Each structure stands twice: as structure tokens, then as C-alpha cells.
């Protein structure tokens, strides 16, 4: 049933050949729209308000469904499919390329699989004048799994390619790597490396609009950059999507979710102040688990030779120090959720607050059985900064982080949009060797409600107040 619905969704984007589908029940023709400006987005001609009617048609009449297909990519060239929609992944030279496989998967309703043989797959077709599946980044419009082909030695790398001479100096790639559109459903990347993506907007490696679930399993995302947010991954909000006509039920659509397992994000950057590695724009849920590592975003740092109290990049060619590694932006009045479980957040740097994790608004942060260590921020919260919302740190180690206030943890105490005080809970954890001017281990401010249970604070340092914990404003604190 779910696959039948997806086949009829107006959100299945334009590059499937209409001629292949005119007689399918519930077919809604959609036309590609040329984009304007630097950001590359697509627009729908159909209202999502007609979705329930389309579902009924697909259910009662029985949509034509293609069987799932596995495409084996055997060429690292960047070339389009010779005949999109014929079910055969074949570029003009006769080989199956990554771009051709994605085009065929988009044209085949339902979930497909793309196997990549070891090698480096670099984007080589510049995004000139328009955004479509045959130029620039790889556009995902339908459920798909993209993974290293099993049984082969050697790695699989998807690379941003060589920047154009006119590209900004900060760009290491020709374009972003993947854009996942709202109708794509569930998308999985597995056992591959994504590197050198670039976007002048959001999502350097991946821009995710999907209403479904995006899974990264055994994936390395590195050396990618987005000017505004989400250098590695941006989990976007549909309010920012460039619709031809905004659907009237937009507020009712799900925010989607991201699951990151056994993966690494390193060397990524963003100048926008939010999510050098991973950014959650609004109400989505991002789970980081199973030994994932978010480290060295944007790169290694050292004391500034001109001012040892400050810090600079060891390698000046790394992306500039700016955004926190992981962020909940809480835009559009929504509360996002970031869950970190059995993972490590380390050695990240930010010109501002929350070098490791930054969370705004009424958002939720849960850190469980994880390590947050050696992160450095110029303002509040070296390891974690939260403006408010609900925060739980459980069974975790917070160590050797540094900031102006709240070397390890910072609770801002923002009152929610409903007038509720935020809660900040630390239990069964170790907080040690963190450094700040105030609140070496933890800084509690505003109207926050802090609860600390069965937790050890040791060897934290403060040059002013509260080596372990500093509590100010109208914040409350309970230690048990």
C-alpha cells in the first residue's frame, strides 16, 4: 500500500518521462521548473491537498507498480542515462553511471537499490542555468538505497568534483552532492564516503527535504561546506522549499527524520553559525547512534600565537571556524529533536556557542551513553549549549571542553513559547576537566530548572565563578 501511494504522490518530481505514465491511474503530470538564484530547488505544479484523493484512486484502481530493481554502477564517469525510464541503466557509452542509475531509480516507482563498485564518483556536469537531474548534484526523487556493492575490496567515494574557476575560494567541489526531494520517501546511504560537496545555501553534502526517513549507515561525510547551514547534512523545512504554489496543508506534513549509524562527520564547515556537520532546521528528529563520531569540524585547532587565550586552525586551508558541529535551529516556531546515543562528539570548534552541540528554542536534546570531549567555543557551552527546551544527559562523559561560560555544558533557561521553563537534567554521568570563566563544568542561567543526580564533577576549572557549577539569574538547581 505504501509503495502504491508513493507512486501516485504529486511529490514524485518531474524527471520521470510523462509518456511512460499517462495511462496510470491517478497520474498527475508535473513539469520541471527552471530555478532562479544560486540555490538549486525544484517546484511542484500539483497541490499536495489532492493527496488523499490520489491515494483513494491508487487504492481502488490498483496503481501500476514496477518491481524493485538493483542497478550496478560500473563506470565512475558522470554521464546521463541514454533513455530515462526504459529500466536500463546505460549512458551513451554503454556503461552504467551513478547519475544514470539515479535517473532510472527515480523513474521506477517504489524502492530501488544502487550498488557502487569501488572507485571515486566525481560530479563533472556543472549546474548551468537550471537545476535538473542531468546537471549538477544528484537529485533523488523516489525511495532508494545507494551503497557499496557487497563483496568488493576498496572504498566508494562520491566527490563534489573540481570547482569552476568562478567558484568562491572556499568551494572544494563543483556542487552539493545530493538533494533529496519531499516525495522521495525513505532513502539510505550505506558504506560509502561523501566528500567535497559545496553549496552557497544549505546542505553541502546532503540537502534533505524528504517526508520519510533518511538513513546514513557506515557513511563518512567529510570536507563539505554550506555557506548558510549544514555543511555535511541539512535536514530542511518544507516552508523553505520553493513551491510553485504553496500547498494549503503544508503545516500538516511530517517533518521527516534522519538516522545516522556507525558514521563519521569530519572536516565540514558552515559560515552561517548553525551545523558545520549536521543541522536540523526545525521540527525534524535526528538520531546519531551506534558508535558514530562527529569530530574535527571544521579541523584541528591550536592556541593563537598572537593571543594564547584564543585559538586558530592548525591548517589555515581548512574551512573557517564558525558554526557549531551539530545544531537544532528551531526555525518556523518548531522544536527539533537531536538524540545522541553511544557516540562521540569531539574536537569541534565554533566562533560562538555550542562547539559540539547547539540547540535553540524549545528543542529537545538527549545525550545517552556518549562522550562529549575537547570541543572549544568562544562563547557559551564548549560541549553543549542549549537556549532552553528539554535536555537530558545520561550515562555520559563530558570532559576537557572549553568556553567563556559553561566549559562543558550551558543551560540558557529560555522560557518556552507556552510560558514553560526549560529543564536540564544530568544523571549518572562524569563531568571533568572542563574550563570556563564561569561554570567550568556547567553554567545554569535564565529560568532554567537544573537537576543533577548521581553525577561526578571533578577537576573542572573556572577563572571567576563556579569551577564545577555556576547558577545565575532565576535558574533553580537540585543536586542529589
CSV table of C-alpha atoms in Angstrom, one decimal:
chain,number,residue,atom,x,y,z
A,1,UNK,CA,0.0,0.0,0.0
A,2,UNK,CA,2.7,2.5,1.0
A,3,UNK,CA,4.6,1.9,-2.3
A,4,UNK,CA,1.3,2.4,-4.2
A,5,UNK,CA,0.8,5.7,-2.5
A,6,UNK,CA,4.3,6.9,-3.3
A,7,UNK,CA,3.9,6.0,-6.9
A,8,UNK,CA,0.9,8.4,-7.1
A,9,UNK,CA,2.2,11.2,-4.9
A,10,UNK,CA,2.4,14.6,-6.6
A,11,UNK,CA,5.6,14.9,-4.7
A,12,UNK,CA,7.3,12.5,-7.2
A,13,UNK,CA,9.3,15.0,-9.1
A,14,UNK,CA,9.5,15.9,-12.7
A,15,UNK,CA,12.2,13.9,-14.4
A,16,UNK,CA,10.3,10.6,-14.9
A,17,UNK,CA,9.2,10.6,-18.5
A,18,UNK,CA,5.5,11.5,-18.6
A,19,UNK,CA,4.9,9.4,-21.7
A,20,UNK,CA,5.6,6.3,-19.7
A,21,UNK,CA,2.8,7.2,-17.2
A,22,UNK,CA,-0.1,8.9,-18.9
A,23,UNK,CA,-2.4,5.9,-18.5
A,24,UNK,CA,-1.6,5.0,-15.0
A,25,UNK,CA,-4.5,5.6,-12.5
A,26,UNK,CA,-4.1,8.7,-10.5
A,27,UNK,CA,-1.3,10.1,-12.7
A,28,UNK,CA,-0.7,13.8,-12.2
A,29,UNK,CA,1.6,15.4,-14.8
A,30,UNK,CA,4.3,17.5,-13.3
A,31,UNK,CA,6.6,19.8,-15.2
A,32,UNK,CA,10.2,20.7,-14.2
A,33,UNK,CA,10.7,24.4,-13.4
A,34,UNK,CA,13.8,26.4,-14.0
A,35,UNK,CA,15.3,27.7,-10.8
A,36,UNK,CA,16.3,31.3,-10.1
A,37,UNK,CA,19.1,32.4,-7.9
A,38,UNK,CA,22.1,30.4,-6.7
A,39,UNK,CA,20.2,27.8,-4.7
A,40,UNK,CA,19.0,24.8,-6.6
A,41,UNK,CA,15.5,23.7,-5.9
A,42,UNK,CA,12.6,22.3,-7.7
A,43,UNK,CA,8.9,23.3,-7.8
A,44,UNK,CA,5.7,21.3,-7.9
A,45,UNK,CA,2.7,22.1,-10.1
A,46,UNK,CA,0.4,19.9,-8.1
A,47,UNK,CA,-1.2,20.8,-4.8
A,48,UNK,CA,-0.5,18.3,-2.0
A,49,UNK,CA,-4.1,19.0,-0.9
A,50,UNK,CA,-5.2,16.5,-3.5
A,51,UNK,CA,-3.1,13.7,-1.9
A,52,UNK,CA,-6.0,11.9,-0.2
A,53,UNK,CA,-8.0,11.7,-3.5
A,54,UNK,CA,-4.9,10.4,-5.3
A,55,UNK,CA,-4.4,7.7,-2.6
A,56,UNK,CA,-8.0,6.6,-3.0
A,57,UNK,CA,-7.6,6.3,-6.7
A,58,UNK,CA,-4.4,4.3,-6.3
A,59,UNK,CA,-6.0,2.0,-3.8
A,60,UNK,CA,-9.3,1.3,-5.6
A,61,UNK,CA,-7.9,1.0,-9.1
A,62,UNK,CA,-4.6,-0.5,-8.3
A,63,UNK,CA,-1.6,1.5,-9.5
A,64,UNK,CA,0.8,0.1,-11.9
A,65,UNK,CA,3.9,-0.8,-9.8
A,66,UNK,CA,7.3,-1.6,-11.2
A,67,UNK,CA,9.2,-4.3,-9.3
A,68,UNK,CA,12.2,-3.1,-7.3
A,69,UNK,CA,15.4,-3.1,-9.3
A,70,UNK,CA,19.1,-3.2,-8.4
A,71,UNK,CA,21.3,-1.1,-10.6
A,72,UNK,CA,25.0,-1.9,-10.6
A,73,UNK,CA,27.1,1.1,-11.4
A,74,UNK,CA,30.3,0.1,-13.3
A,75,UNK,CA,31.6,3.4,-14.5
A,76,UNK,CA,32.9,6.3,-12.4
A,77,UNK,CA,32.2,8.8,-15.3
A,78,UNK,CA,29.5,11.4,-14.8
A,79,UNK,CA,27.1,10.9,-17.7
A,80,UNK,CA,23.3,10.9,-18.0
A,81,UNK,CA,21.1,7.9,-18.9
A,82,UNK,CA,20.6,7.4,-22.6
A,83,UNK,CA,16.9,6.6,-22.3
A,84,UNK,CA,15.4,7.5,-18.9
A,85,UNK,CA,12.5,5.3,-18.0
A,86,UNK,CA,13.4,2.2,-20.0
A,87,UNK,CA,14.5,0.4,-16.9
A,88,UNK,CA,18.1,0.0,-18.2
A,89,UNK,CA,20.9,2.0,-16.6
A,90,UNK,CA,23.1,2.8,-19.6
A,91,UNK,CA,24.8,6.1,-20.6
A,92,UNK,CA,25.6,6.8,-24.2
A,93,UNK,CA,29.0,5.0,-23.9
A,94,UNK,CA,27.1,1.8,-22.8
A,95,UNK,CA,28.2,1.8,-19.1
A,96,UNK,CA,26.0,2.4,-16.0
A,97,UNK,CA,27.0,5.6,-14.3
A,98,UNK,CA,25.8,6.8,-10.9
A,99,UNK,CA,23.8,9.6,-12.5
A,100,UNK,CA,22.1,7.3,-14.9
A,101,UNK,CA,21.3,4.8,-12.1
A,102,UNK,CA,19.7,7.6,-10.1
A,103,UNK,CA,17.7,8.7,-13.1
A,104,UNK,CA,16.4,5.2,-13.7
A,105,UNK,CA,15.6,4.7,-10.0
A,106,UNK,CA,13.6,7.9,-10.0
A,107,UNK,CA,11.6,6.7,-13.0
A,108,UNK,CA,10.9,3.3,-11.4
A,109,UNK,CA,8.1,3.6,-8.8
A,110,UNK,CA,8.9,2.1,-5.4
A,111,UNK,CA,12.2,1.4,-3.6
A,112,UNK,CA,15.3,0.5,-5.7
A,113,UNK,CA,18.9,-0.3,-4.9
A,114,UNK,CA,22.0,1.2,-6.5
A,115,UNK,CA,25.3,-0.7,-6.0
A,116,UNK,CA,28.5,1.2,-6.5
A,117,UNK,CA,31.7,-0.7,-7.3
A,118,UNK,CA,34.9,0.7,-5.6
A,119,UNK,CA,36.1,3.9,-7.0
A,120,UNK,CA,35.6,7.7,-6.9
A,121,UNK,CA,32.5,9.1,-8.5
A,122,UNK,CA,33.0,12.8,-9.0
A,123,UNK,CA,30.4,15.3,-10.2
A,124,UNK,CA,31.6,16.6,-13.6
A,125,UNK,CA,28.5,18.2,-15.1
A,126,UNK,CA,28.2,21.8,-13.9
A,127,UNK,CA,24.8,23.2,-12.7
A,128,UNK,CA,24.5,25.7,-15.5
A,129,UNK,CA,21.3,27.9,-15.8
A,130,UNK,CA,18.9,25.3,-14.5
A,131,UNK,CA,18.6,22.5,-12.0
A,132,UNK,CA,17.6,19.1,-13.2
A,133,UNK,CA,18.7,15.5,-12.8
A,134,UNK,CA,21.1,15.8,-15.7
A,135,UNK,CA,23.2,18.5,-14.3
A,136,UNK,CA,25.0,19.4,-11.0
A,137,UNK,CA,24.1,17.5,-7.9
A,138,UNK,CA,22.4,14.1,-7.8
A,139,UNK,CA,18.6,14.6,-7.4
A,140,UNK,CA,16.7,11.9,-5.5
A,141,UNK,CA,13.0,11.8,-6.2
A,142,UNK,CA,12.0,8.3,-5.1
A,143,UNK,CA,12.9,5.7,-2.4
A,144,UNK,CA,16.4,4.3,-3.0
A,145,UNK,CA,19.3,2.7,-1.2
A,146,UNK,CA,22.8,3.8,-2.5
A,147,UNK,CA,25.5,1.5,-1.2
A,148,UNK,CA,28.9,0.0,-1.8
A,149,UNK,CA,28.4,-3.2,-3.8
A,150,UNK,CA,28.9,-6.2,-1.4
A,151,UNK,CA,31.9,-8.5,-1.8
A,152,UNK,CA,34.4,-5.9,-3.1
A,153,UNK,CA,37.6,-4.6,-1.6
A,154,UNK,CA,38.3,-0.9,-1.7
A,155,UNK,CA,36.2,2.1,-0.9
A,156,UNK,CA,33.5,4.0,-2.6
A,157,UNK,CA,33.7,7.8,-2.7
A,158,UNK,CA,31.2,10.3,-4.1
A,159,UNK,CA,33.1,13.6,-4.7
A,160,UNK,CA,32.0,17.1,-5.4
A,161,UNK,CA,34.3,17.3,-8.4
A,162,UNK,CA,36.5,20.3,-9.5
A,163,UNK,CA,35.1,23.7,-8.8
A,164,UNK,CA,34.6,26.2,-11.7
A,165,UNK,CA,37.1,29.0,-11.9
A,166,UNK,CA,34.4,31.4,-10.9
A,167,UNK,CA,33.6,29.5,-7.7
A,168,UNK,CA,34.2,31.0,-4.3
A,169,UNK,CA,37.6,30.3,-2.8
A,170,UNK,CA,36.1,28.2,-0.1
A,171,UNK,CA,34.5,25.8,-2.6
A,172,UNK,CA,36.3,22.5,-2.9
A,173,UNK,CA,33.6,20.9,-5.2
A,174,UNK,CA,31.6,21.8,-8.2
A,175,UNK,CA,28.2,21.4,-6.4
A,176,UNK,CA,26.4,19.8,-3.5
A,177,UNK,CA,26.4,16.0,-3.7
A,178,UNK,CA,22.7,15.0,-3.1
A,179,UNK,CA,19.4,16.8,-2.9
A,180,UNK,CA,16.6,14.6,-1.6
A,181,UNK,CA,13.2,16.0,-2.5
A,182,UNK,CA,9.9,15.8,-0.4
A,183,UNK,CA,8.4,12.9,-2.4
A,184,UNK,CA,11.5,10.7,-2.2
A,185,UNK,CA,10.3,8.8,0.9
A,186,UNK,CA,12.9,6.6,2.6
A,187,UNK,CA,16.4,7.0,1.4
A,188,UNK,CA,19.5,5.1,2.6
A,189,UNK,CA,23.3,5.7,2.1
A,190,UNK,CA,25.4,2.8,3.2
A,191,UNK,CA,29.2,2.1,3.4
A,192,UNK,CA,30.3,5.0,1.2
A,193,UNK,CA,32.2,8.3,1.6
A,194,UNK,CA,30.7,11.6,0.7
A,195,UNK,CA,33.3,14.4,0.3
A,196,UNK,CA,34.0,17.9,-1.1
A,197,UNK,CA,30.4,18.9,-1.5
A,198,UNK,CA,29.7,22.7,-1.7
A,199,UNK,CA,26.5,24.8,-1.5
A,200,UNK,CA,26.2,28.6,-1.4
A,201,UNK,CA,23.0,27.9,0.6
A,202,UNK,CA,22.3,24.9,2.9
A,203,UNK,CA,23.4,21.2,2.8
A,204,UNK,CA,27.0,20.9,1.5
A,205,UNK,CA,26.9,17.1,1.1
A,206,UNK,CA,23.2,16.4,1.5
A,207,UNK,CA,20.2,18.7,1.4
A,208,UNK,CA,17.3,16.6,2.8
A,209,UNK,CA,13.6,17.6,2.2
A,210,UNK,CA,12.1,14.1,2.5
A,211,UNK,CA,9.0,13.5,4.4
A,212,UNK,CA,10.3,10.0,5.1
A,213,UNK,CA,13.4,8.7,6.8
A,214,UNK,CA,17.0,9.4,5.7
A,215,UNK,CA,19.5,6.7,6.9
A,216,UNK,CA,23.3,7.0,6.9
A,217,UNK,CA,24.8,3.7,7.8
A,218,UNK,CA,28.6,3.3,7.8
A,219,UNK,CA,28.9,6.6,5.9
A,220,UNK,CA,31.8,9.1,6.2
A,221,UNK,CA,30.8,12.7,5.4
A,222,UNK,CA,33.9,14.9,5.2
A,223,UNK,CA,35.3,18.2,3.9
A,224,UNK,CA,32.0,19.6,2.7
A,225,UNK,CA,30.7,23.1,3.1
A,226,UNK,CA,27.5,25.1,3.1
A,227,UNK,CA,27.5,28.8,3.3
A,228,UNK,CA,24.3,29.1,5.4
A,229,UNK,CA,23.9,25.9,7.4
A,230,UNK,CA,24.5,22.1,7.4
A,231,UNK,CA,28.0,21.8,5.9
A,232,UNK,CA,27.7,18.0,5.9
A,233,UNK,CA,23.9,17.5,6.2
A,234,UNK,CA,21.0,19.9,6.3
A,235,UNK,CA,17.6,18.4,7.4
A,236,UNK,CA,15.4,21.1,5.9
A,237,UNK,CA,12.0,22.5,6.5
A,238,UNK,CA,9.3,22.4,3.7
A,239,UNK,CA,8.5,26.1,4.4
A,240,UNK,CA,11.8,26.9,2.8
A,241,UNK,CA,11.1,24.7,-0.3
A,242,UNK,CA,10.5,26.7,-3.5
A,243,UNK,CA,7.0,25.6,-4.4
A,244,UNK,CA,5.2,26.9,-7.5
A,245,UNK,CA,2.2,27.2,-5.3
A,246,UNK,CA,2.5,26.5,-1.6
A,247,UNK,CA,0.3,23.6,-0.6
A,248,UNK,CA,-2.5,24.6,1.8
A,249,UNK,CA,-1.8,21.6,4.1
A,250,UNK,CA,1.9,22.3,4.4
A,251,UNK,CA,1.7,22.6,8.2
A,252,UNK,CA,0.2,19.1,8.5
A,253,UNK,CA,3.0,17.4,6.7
A,254,UNK,CA,5.6,15.4,8.7
A,255,UNK,CA,9.0,16.9,9.4
A,256,UNK,CA,10.9,13.8,8.5
A,257,UNK,CA,13.7,12.1,10.4
A,258,UNK,CA,17.3,11.2,10.0
A,259,UNK,CA,19.1,8.2,11.4
A,260,UNK,CA,22.9,8.3,11.5
A,261,UNK,CA,24.5,5.0,12.5
A,262,UNK,CA,28.2,3.9,12.5
A,263,UNK,CA,29.1,7.0,10.6
A,264,UNK,CA,31.7,9.8,10.8
A,265,UNK,CA,31.4,13.5,10.1
A,266,UNK,CA,34.7,15.3,9.9
A,267,UNK,CA,36.3,18.4,8.4
A,268,UNK,CA,32.9,20.0,7.4
A,269,UNK,CA,32.1,23.7,7.8
A,270,UNK,CA,29.5,26.4,7.5
A,271,UNK,CA,29.7,30.2,7.8
A,272,UNK,CA,26.1,30.5,8.9
A,273,UNK,CA,26.6,29.7,12.5
A,274,UNK,CA,24.5,26.5,12.5
A,275,UNK,CA,25.6,23.0,12.0
A,276,UNK,CA,29.0,22.7,10.4
A,277,UNK,CA,28.5,19.0,10.3
A,278,UNK,CA,24.7,18.4,10.9
A,279,UNK,CA,21.9,20.9,11.0
A,280,UNK,CA,18.3,20.3,12.0
A,281,UNK,CA,16.3,23.3,10.7
A,282,UNK,CA,13.0,22.9,12.5
A,283,UNK,CA,10.8,20.1,13.8
A,284,UNK,CA,12.7,17.1,12.5
A,285,UNK,CA,14.3,14.4,14.5
A,286,UNK,CA,18.0,13.4,14.1
A,287,UNK,CA,19.4,10.4,15.8
A,288,UNK,CA,23.1,9.8,16.0
A,289,UNK,CA,24.0,6.3,17.3
A,290,UNK,CA,25.9,3.1,17.2
A,291,UNK,CA,29.4,4.4,17.5
A,292,UNK,CA,29.1,7.4,15.3
A,293,UNK,CA,31.8,10.1,15.6
A,294,UNK,CA,31.3,13.8,14.9
A,295,UNK,CA,34.9,15.2,15.1
A,296,UNK,CA,37.2,17.9,13.9
A,297,UNK,CA,34.6,20.1,12.3
A,298,UNK,CA,36.0,22.2,10.7
A,299,UNK,CA,39.5,21.0,11.6
A,300,UNK,CA,42.3,20.8,14.3
A,301,UNK,CA,42.9,23.9,16.3
A,302,UNK,CA,45.7,25.3,18.3
A,303,UNK,CA,46.3,28.4,20.6
A,304,UNK,CA,46.7,31.6,18.6
A,305,UNK,CA,50.4,32.5,18.7
A,306,UNK,CA,49.4,36.2,19.0
A,307,UNK,CA,46.9,35.6,21.8
A,308,UNK,CA,47.2,32.3,23.6
A,309,UNK,CA,43.7,32.7,25.1
A,310,UNK,CA,42.2,32.5,21.6
A,311,UNK,CA,42.5,29.7,19.1
A,312,UNK,CA,43.1,29.3,15.4
A,313,UNK,CA,43.2,26.5,12.8
A,314,UNK,CA,46.3,24.4,12.6
A,315,UNK,CA,45.9,24.3,8.8
A,316,UNK,CA,44.7,27.6,7.5
A,317,UNK,CA,43.3,25.9,4.4
A,318,UNK,CA,40.6,24.2,6.5
A,319,UNK,CA,37.1,25.8,6.4
A,320,UNK,CA,36.8,28.8,8.6
A,321,UNK,CA,35.9,28.4,12.3
A,322,UNK,CA,32.3,29.5,12.6
A,323,UNK,CA,29.3,27.1,13.2
A,324,UNK,CA,28.7,24.5,15.9
A,325,UNK,CA,29.2,20.9,14.8
A,326,UNK,CA,25.6,19.8,15.4
A,327,UNK,CA,22.6,22.2,15.7
A,328,UNK,CA,18.9,22.4,16.4
A,329,UNK,CA,17.9,25.7,14.8
A,330,UNK,CA,14.2,25.6,15.9
A,331,UNK,CA,13.1,27.8,13.0
A,332,UNK,CA,9.4,28.2,12.0
A,333,UNK,CA,8.4,28.1,15.7
A,334,UNK,CA,9.1,24.3,15.8
A,335,UNK,CA,11.0,22.2,18.3
A,336,UNK,CA,13.6,19.9,16.8
A,337,UNK,CA,15.0,16.8,18.4
A,338,UNK,CA,18.6,15.6,18.5
A,339,UNK,CA,19.3,12.2,20.1
A,340,UNK,CA,22.9,11.1,20.6
A,341,UNK,CA,23.4,7.5,21.8
A,342,UNK,CA,26.6,5.5,22.2
A,343,UNK,CA,28.5,8.1,20.1
A,344,UNK,CA,31.4,10.6,20.4
A,345,UNK,CA,31.3,14.4,19.8
A,346,UNK,CA,34.9,15.6,19.9
A,347,UNK,CA,37.5,18.2,18.9
A,348,UNK,CA,35.0,20.6,17.2
A,349,UNK,CA,35.4,24.4,17.3
A,350,UNK,CA,32.9,27.2,17.0
A,351,UNK,CA,33.1,31.0,16.8
A,352,UNK,CA,30.2,31.4,19.1
A,353,UNK,CA,28.3,29.0,21.4
A,354,UNK,CA,28.0,25.2,21.4
A,355,UNK,CA,31.1,23.9,19.6
A,356,UNK,CA,29.9,20.3,20.0
A,357,UNK,CA,26.1,20.7,20.1
A,358,UNK,CA,24.0,23.9,19.8
A,359,UNK,CA,20.2,23.9,20.5
A,360,UNK,CA,17.8,26.8,20.3
A,361,UNK,CA,14.1,27.4,21.2
A,362,UNK,CA,12.0,24.6,22.7
A,363,UNK,CA,14.0,21.9,21.2
A,364,UNK,CA,14.9,18.5,22.7
A,365,UNK,CA,18.5,17.2,23.2
A,366,UNK,CA,19.1,13.7,24.6
A,367,UNK,CA,22.7,12.5,25.1
A,368,UNK,CA,22.9,8.9,26.3
A,369,UNK,CA,26.0,6.7,27.0
A,370,UNK,CA,28.1,9.1,24.9
A,371,UNK,CA,31.3,11.1,25.1
A,372,UNK,CA,31.5,14.9,24.5
A,373,UNK,CA,35.1,15.9,24.8
A,374,UNK,CA,37.7,18.5,23.8
A,375,UNK,CA,35.3,20.9,22.0
A,376,UNK,CA,36.1,24.6,22.0
A,377,UNK,CA,33.7,27.6,21.8
A,378,UNK,CA,34.4,31.3,22.1
A,379,UNK,CA,31.1,32.0,23.9
A,380,UNK,CA,28.9,29.6,25.9
A,381,UNK,CA,28.9,25.8,26.1
A,382,UNK,CA,32.1,24.2,24.8
A,383,UNK,CA,30.4,20.7,24.7
A,384,UNK,CA,26.7,21.6,24.7
A,385,UNK,CA,24.8,24.9,24.5
A,386,UNK,CA,21.1,25.0,24.9
A,387,UNK,CA,18.9,28.0,24.9
A,388,UNK,CA,16.0,26.2,26.6
A,389,UNK,CA,13.8,23.2,25.8
A,390,UNK,CA,14.3,19.8,27.4
A,391,UNK,CA,17.8,18.5,27.8
A,392,UNK,CA,18.8,15.1,29.2
A,393,UNK,CA,22.4,14.0,29.7
A,394,UNK,CA,22.5,10.4,30.9
A,395,UNK,CA,25.3,7.9,31.5
A,396,UNK,CA,27.7,10.1,29.5
A,397,UNK,CA,31.2,11.7,29.8
A,398,UNK,CA,31.6,15.5,29.4
A,399,UNK,CA,35.3,16.3,29.5
A,400,UNK,CA,38.1,18.7,28.5
A,401,UNK,CA,35.8,21.1,26.8
A,402,UNK,CA,36.4,24.9,26.9
A,403,UNK,CA,34.2,28.0,26.5
A,404,UNK,CA,33.8,31.5,28.0
A,405,UNK,CA,30.9,30.3,30.1
A,406,UNK,CA,29.9,26.7,30.7
A,407,UNK,CA,33.0,24.9,29.6
A,408,UNK,CA,31.3,21.5,29.5
A,409,UNK,CA,27.5,22.3,29.5
A,410,UNK,CA,25.5,25.5,29.2
A,411,UNK,CA,21.8,25.8,30.2
A,412,UNK,CA,20.3,29.0,28.9
A,413,UNK,CA,17.0,28.8,30.6
A,414,UNK,CA,14.8,30.2,27.8
A,415,UNK,CA,11.1,30.2,28.6
A,416,UNK,CA,9.1,28.3,26.0
A,417,UNK,CA,6.5,29.8,23.7
A,418,UNK,CA,3.9,28.4,26.0
A,419,UNK,CA,5.4,30.1,29.1
A,420,UNK,CA,7.1,26.9,30.4
A,421,UNK,CA,10.6,26.8,32.0
A,422,UNK,CA,13.1,24.6,30.3
A,423,UNK,CA,14.5,21.6,32.0
A,424,UNK,CA,18.1,20.4,32.1
A,425,UNK,CA,18.8,17.0,33.6
A,426,UNK,CA,22.3,15.4,34.2
A,427,UNK,CA,22.3,12.0,35.7
A,428,UNK,CA,24.7,9.0,36.1
A,429,UNK,CA,27.5,11.0,34.3
A,430,UNK,CA,31.0,12.2,34.6
A,431,UNK,CA,31.9,15.9,34.1
A,432,UNK,CA,35.6,16.6,34.4
A,433,UNK,CA,38.5,18.8,33.3
A,434,UNK,CA,36.3,21.4,31.6
A,435,UNK,CA,37.4,25.0,31.6
A,436,UNK,CA,35.5,28.4,31.5
A,437,UNK,CA,35.5,31.8,33.1
A,438,UNK,CA,32.2,30.9,34.8
A,439,UNK,CA,30.8,27.4,35.3
A,440,UNK,CA,33.8,25.3,34.3
A,441,UNK,CA,31.7,22.1,34.3
A,442,UNK,CA,28.2,23.6,33.9
A,443,UNK,CA,26.7,27.1,33.6
A,444,UNK,CA,23.0,27.4,34.6
A,445,UNK,CA,21.2,30.7,33.6
A,446,UNK,CA,17.9,32.3,32.9
A,447,UNK,CA,14.8,30.5,34.1
A,448,UNK,CA,16.4,27.0,33.8
A,449,UNK,CA,15.4,24.1,36.0
A,450,UNK,CA,18.6,22.1,36.6
A,451,UNK,CA,18.6,18.7,38.1
A,452,UNK,CA,21.9,16.8,38.7
A,453,UNK,CA,21.7,13.2,40.0
A,454,UNK,CA,24.4,10.7,40.8
A,455,UNK,CA,26.9,12.7,38.7
A,456,UNK,CA,30.6,13.4,39.5
A,457,UNK,CA,32.1,16.8,38.8
A,458,UNK,CA,35.9,16.8,39.2
A,459,UNK,CA,38.9,18.8,38.1
A,460,UNK,CA,36.9,21.4,36.3
A,461,UNK,CA,38.3,25.0,36.3
A,462,UNK,CA,36.9,28.4,36.4
A,463,UNK,CA,38.7,31.7,36.5
A,464,UNK,CA,35.8,33.6,38.0
A,465,UNK,CA,32.8,31.7,39.5
A,466,UNK,CA,31.8,28.1,39.9
A,467,UNK,CA,34.6,25.7,38.9
A,468,UNK,CA,32.0,22.8,38.9
A,469,UNK,CA,28.7,24.6,38.5
A,470,UNK,CA,27.7,28.3,38.3
A,471,UNK,CA,24.0,29.1,38.6
A,472,UNK,CA,22.7,32.7,37.9
A,473,UNK,CA,19.5,34.6,37.0
A,474,UNK,CA,16.3,33.0,38.2
A,475,UNK,CA,17.6,29.5,37.5
A,476,UNK,CA,16.9,26.7,40.0
A,477,UNK,CA,19.2,23.8,40.9
A,478,UNK,CA,18.7,20.5,42.5
A,479,UNK,CA,21.6,18.2,43.4
A,480,UNK,CA,21.0,14.7,44.6
